[in-house]
Coordinates of C-alpha atoms in Angstrom, one line a residue:
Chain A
X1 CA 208.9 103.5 67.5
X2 CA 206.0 101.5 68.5
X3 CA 203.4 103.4 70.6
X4 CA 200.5 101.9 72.9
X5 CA 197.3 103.7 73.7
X6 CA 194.4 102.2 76.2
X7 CA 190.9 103.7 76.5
X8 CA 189.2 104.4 78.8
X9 CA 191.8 105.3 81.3
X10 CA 189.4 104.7 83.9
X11 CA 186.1 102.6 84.1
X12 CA 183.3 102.2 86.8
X13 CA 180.8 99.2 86.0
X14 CA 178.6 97.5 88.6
X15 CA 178.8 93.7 88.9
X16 CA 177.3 91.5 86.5
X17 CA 177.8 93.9 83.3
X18 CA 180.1 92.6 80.2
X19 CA 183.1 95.0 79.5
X20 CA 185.4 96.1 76.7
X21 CA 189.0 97.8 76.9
X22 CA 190.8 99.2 74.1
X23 CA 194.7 98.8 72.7
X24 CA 196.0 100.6 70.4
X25 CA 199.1 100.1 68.6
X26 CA 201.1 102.2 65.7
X27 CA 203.1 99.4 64.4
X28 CA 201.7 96.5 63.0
X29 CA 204.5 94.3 62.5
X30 CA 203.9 92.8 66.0
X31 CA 205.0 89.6 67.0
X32 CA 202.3 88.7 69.5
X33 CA 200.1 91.1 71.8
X34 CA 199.5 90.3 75.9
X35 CA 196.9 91.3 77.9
X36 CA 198.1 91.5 81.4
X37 CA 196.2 92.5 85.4
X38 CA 197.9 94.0 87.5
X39 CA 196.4 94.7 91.0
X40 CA 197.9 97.7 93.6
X41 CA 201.3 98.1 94.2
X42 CA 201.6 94.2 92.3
X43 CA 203.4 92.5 89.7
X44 CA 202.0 91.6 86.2
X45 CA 200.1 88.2 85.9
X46 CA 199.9 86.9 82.0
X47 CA 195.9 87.1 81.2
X48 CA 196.2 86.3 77.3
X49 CA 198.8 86.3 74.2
X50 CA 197.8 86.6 70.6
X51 CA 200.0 85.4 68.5
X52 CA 200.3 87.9 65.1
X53 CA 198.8 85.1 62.9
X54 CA 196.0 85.0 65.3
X55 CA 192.7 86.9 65.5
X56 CA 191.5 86.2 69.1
X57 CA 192.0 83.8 72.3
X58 CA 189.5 82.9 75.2
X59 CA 190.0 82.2 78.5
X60 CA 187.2 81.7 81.0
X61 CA 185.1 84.9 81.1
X62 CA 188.1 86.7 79.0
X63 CA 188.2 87.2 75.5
X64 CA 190.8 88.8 73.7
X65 CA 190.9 90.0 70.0
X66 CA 193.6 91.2 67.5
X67 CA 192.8 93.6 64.6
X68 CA 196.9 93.9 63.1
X69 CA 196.0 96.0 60.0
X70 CA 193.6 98.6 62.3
X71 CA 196.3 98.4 64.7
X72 CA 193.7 97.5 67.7
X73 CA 193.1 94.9 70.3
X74 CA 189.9 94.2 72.4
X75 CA 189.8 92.5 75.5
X76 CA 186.6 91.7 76.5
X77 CA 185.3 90.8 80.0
X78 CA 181.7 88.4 80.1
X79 CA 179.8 88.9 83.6
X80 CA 182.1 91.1 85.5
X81 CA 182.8 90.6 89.5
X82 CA 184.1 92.7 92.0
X83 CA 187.6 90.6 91.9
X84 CA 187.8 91.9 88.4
X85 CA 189.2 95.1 89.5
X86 CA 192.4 96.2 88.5
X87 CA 194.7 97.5 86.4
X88 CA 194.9 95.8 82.6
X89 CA 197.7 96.9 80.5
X90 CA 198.1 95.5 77.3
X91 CA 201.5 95.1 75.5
X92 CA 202.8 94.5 72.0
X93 CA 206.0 92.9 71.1
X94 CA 207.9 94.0 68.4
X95 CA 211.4 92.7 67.1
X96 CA 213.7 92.2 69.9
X97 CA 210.8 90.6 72.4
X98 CA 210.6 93.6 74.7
X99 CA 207.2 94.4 75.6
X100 CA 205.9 98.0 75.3
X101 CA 203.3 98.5 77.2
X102 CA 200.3 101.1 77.4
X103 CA 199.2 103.2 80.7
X104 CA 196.2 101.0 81.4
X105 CA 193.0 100.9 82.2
X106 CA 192.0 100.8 85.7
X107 CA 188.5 98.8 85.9
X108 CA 186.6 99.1 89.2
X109 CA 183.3 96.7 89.5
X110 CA 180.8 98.0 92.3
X111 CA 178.8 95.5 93.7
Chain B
X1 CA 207.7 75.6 89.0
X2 CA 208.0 78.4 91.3
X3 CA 207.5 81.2 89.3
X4 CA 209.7 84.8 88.7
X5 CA 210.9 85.9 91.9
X6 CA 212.3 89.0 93.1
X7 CA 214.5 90.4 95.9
X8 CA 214.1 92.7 97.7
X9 CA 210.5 93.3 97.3
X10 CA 210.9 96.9 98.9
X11 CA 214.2 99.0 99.0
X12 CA 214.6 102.6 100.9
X13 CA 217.5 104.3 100.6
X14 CA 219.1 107.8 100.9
X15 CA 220.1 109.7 97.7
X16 CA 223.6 108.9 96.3
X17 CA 223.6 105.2 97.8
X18 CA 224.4 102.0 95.6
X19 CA 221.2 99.2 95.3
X20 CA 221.3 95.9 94.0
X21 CA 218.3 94.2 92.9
X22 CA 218.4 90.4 92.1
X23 CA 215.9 88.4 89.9
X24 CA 215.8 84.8 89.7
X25 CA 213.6 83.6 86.3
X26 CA 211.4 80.6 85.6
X27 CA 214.2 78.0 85.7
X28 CA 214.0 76.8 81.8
X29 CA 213.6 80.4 80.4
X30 CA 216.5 81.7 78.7
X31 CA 215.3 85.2 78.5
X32 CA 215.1 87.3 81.3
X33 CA 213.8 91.1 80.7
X34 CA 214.0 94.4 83.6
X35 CA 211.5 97.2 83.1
X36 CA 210.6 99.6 85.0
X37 CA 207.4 101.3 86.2
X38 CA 206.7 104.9 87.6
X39 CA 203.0 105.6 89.4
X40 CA 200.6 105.6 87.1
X41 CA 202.1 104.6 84.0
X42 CA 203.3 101.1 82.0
X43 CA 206.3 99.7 82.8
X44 CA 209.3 100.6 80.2
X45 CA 211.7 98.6 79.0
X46 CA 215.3 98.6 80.8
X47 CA 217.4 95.9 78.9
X48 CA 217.2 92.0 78.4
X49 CA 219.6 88.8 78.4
X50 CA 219.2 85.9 76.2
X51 CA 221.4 83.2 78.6
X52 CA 224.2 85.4 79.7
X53 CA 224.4 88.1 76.7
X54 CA 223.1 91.4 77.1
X55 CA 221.2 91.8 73.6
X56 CA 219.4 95.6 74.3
X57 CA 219.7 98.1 76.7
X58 CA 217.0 101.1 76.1
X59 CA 218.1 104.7 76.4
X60 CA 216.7 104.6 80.0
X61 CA 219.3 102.8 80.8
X62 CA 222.1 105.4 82.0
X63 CA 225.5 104.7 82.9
X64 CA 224.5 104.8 86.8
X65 CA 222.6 101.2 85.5
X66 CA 224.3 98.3 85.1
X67 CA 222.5 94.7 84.6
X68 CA 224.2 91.3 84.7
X69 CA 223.3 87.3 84.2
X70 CA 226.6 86.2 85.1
X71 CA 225.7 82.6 84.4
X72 CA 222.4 82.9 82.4
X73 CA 220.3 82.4 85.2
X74 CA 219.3 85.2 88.0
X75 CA 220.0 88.4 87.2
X76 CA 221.1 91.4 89.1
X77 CA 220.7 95.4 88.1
X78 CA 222.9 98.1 90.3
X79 CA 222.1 101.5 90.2
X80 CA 225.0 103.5 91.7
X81 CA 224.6 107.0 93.0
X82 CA 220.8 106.6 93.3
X83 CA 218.4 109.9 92.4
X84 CA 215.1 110.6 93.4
X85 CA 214.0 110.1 90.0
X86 CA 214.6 106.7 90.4
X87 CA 212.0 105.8 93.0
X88 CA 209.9 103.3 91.1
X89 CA 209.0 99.7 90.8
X90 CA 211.5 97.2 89.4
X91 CA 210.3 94.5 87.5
X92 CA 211.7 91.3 86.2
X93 CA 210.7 89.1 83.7
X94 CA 211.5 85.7 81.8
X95 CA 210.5 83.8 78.7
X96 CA 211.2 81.2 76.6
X97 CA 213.1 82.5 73.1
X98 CA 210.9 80.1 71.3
X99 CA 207.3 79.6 71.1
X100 CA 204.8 82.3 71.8
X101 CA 207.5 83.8 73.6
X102 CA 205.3 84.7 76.8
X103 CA 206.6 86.5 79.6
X104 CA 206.1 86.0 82.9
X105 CA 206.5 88.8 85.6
X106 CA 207.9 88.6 88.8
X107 CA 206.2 90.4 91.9
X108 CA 208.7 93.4 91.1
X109 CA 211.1 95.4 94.0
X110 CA 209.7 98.8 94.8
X111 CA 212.9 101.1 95.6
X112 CA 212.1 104.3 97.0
X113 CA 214.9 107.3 97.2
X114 CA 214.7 109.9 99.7

């Protein structure tokens, strides 16, 4: 059974600084991994998909990285902004397409 | 385009009462997901439809849940004889069953039980 871990559960950065998240995952036989934001009491919007044969995607200030034999994804955030903060949750897909997700990491920037 | 969409977006109701939520998917995706999210957590998987067949219902799924896509296009899940326990936030999803197989989310319908 595949299991998702994010760390930190929480993080505090003041505007301007570049940012990392962690995923986790315990099964590498993914078919792709999404990074998604999700802001309070909000539905999910798509930030990135890695595809399994891939090893990272950019988009704007976002990159996103995929380690499948560590089991690990990065998602890394250039030049943070207050608008930045959130919830990310990131989500492997196994056989069957569904999504399982982990608890997130909730990302405040401070101006 | 107009995106996942979702109704309601919130639902009160009284313990032991029957809900209906509908979800109406990008309009070429033949997928369409449910999952479900509790405070503070990831959303879970419910159950998902490729057109109109069911192909996976998860253990969460009791036999008070009940999901349809009568004509492989919206979607709607019942939950008869409605618990506390499940007061949470409903969300839908759709995707293409080729290609990177994205997802796309809907704004999700919060149901609360009291």
């Amino acid at each position: 059974k595949q299991e998702v871990t994010q760390i930190p559960a929480a993080l505090s950065v003041p505007e301007g600084e570049n940012l990392v998240l962690n995923c986790s995952f315990t099964d590498s036989a993914i078919y792709n991994l999404q990074w998604f934001r999700q802001d309070p009491g909000k539905g999910l919007t798509s930030l990135l998909l890695i595809q399994s044969s891939q090893r990272e995607q950019t988009s704007g200030r976002l990159n996103a990285s995929l380690d499948k034999s560590s089991g690990r994804s990065t998602l890394y955030i250039a030049a943070s902004q207050p608008g930045d903060s959130a919830t990310y949750l990131c989500a492997a897909t196994g056989t069957a397409s569904k999504l399982t997700f982990g608890t997130g990491t909730r990302l405040q920037v401070t101006l | 385009d107009t995106g996942v969409s979702q109704d309601p977006r919130h639902k009160i109701t009284k313990r032991g009462q029957n809900v209906t939520f509908r979800c109406d998917p990008i309009s070429e995706h033949n997928r369409l997901y449910w999952y479900r999210q509790t405070l503070g957590q990831g959303p879970e998987f419910l159950t998902y439809f490729q057109n109109e067949a069911q192909l996976e219902k998860s253990r969460l799924l009791s036999d008070r849940f009940s999901a349809e896509r009568p004509k492989g296009s919206f979607s709607t899940l019942e939950i008869q004889r409605t618990e506390q326990g499940d007061s949470a936030m409903y969300l839908c999803a759709s995707s293409l069953s080729w290609g990177q197989g994205e997802q796309y989310f809907g704004p999700g319908t919060r149901l609360t039980v009291t």
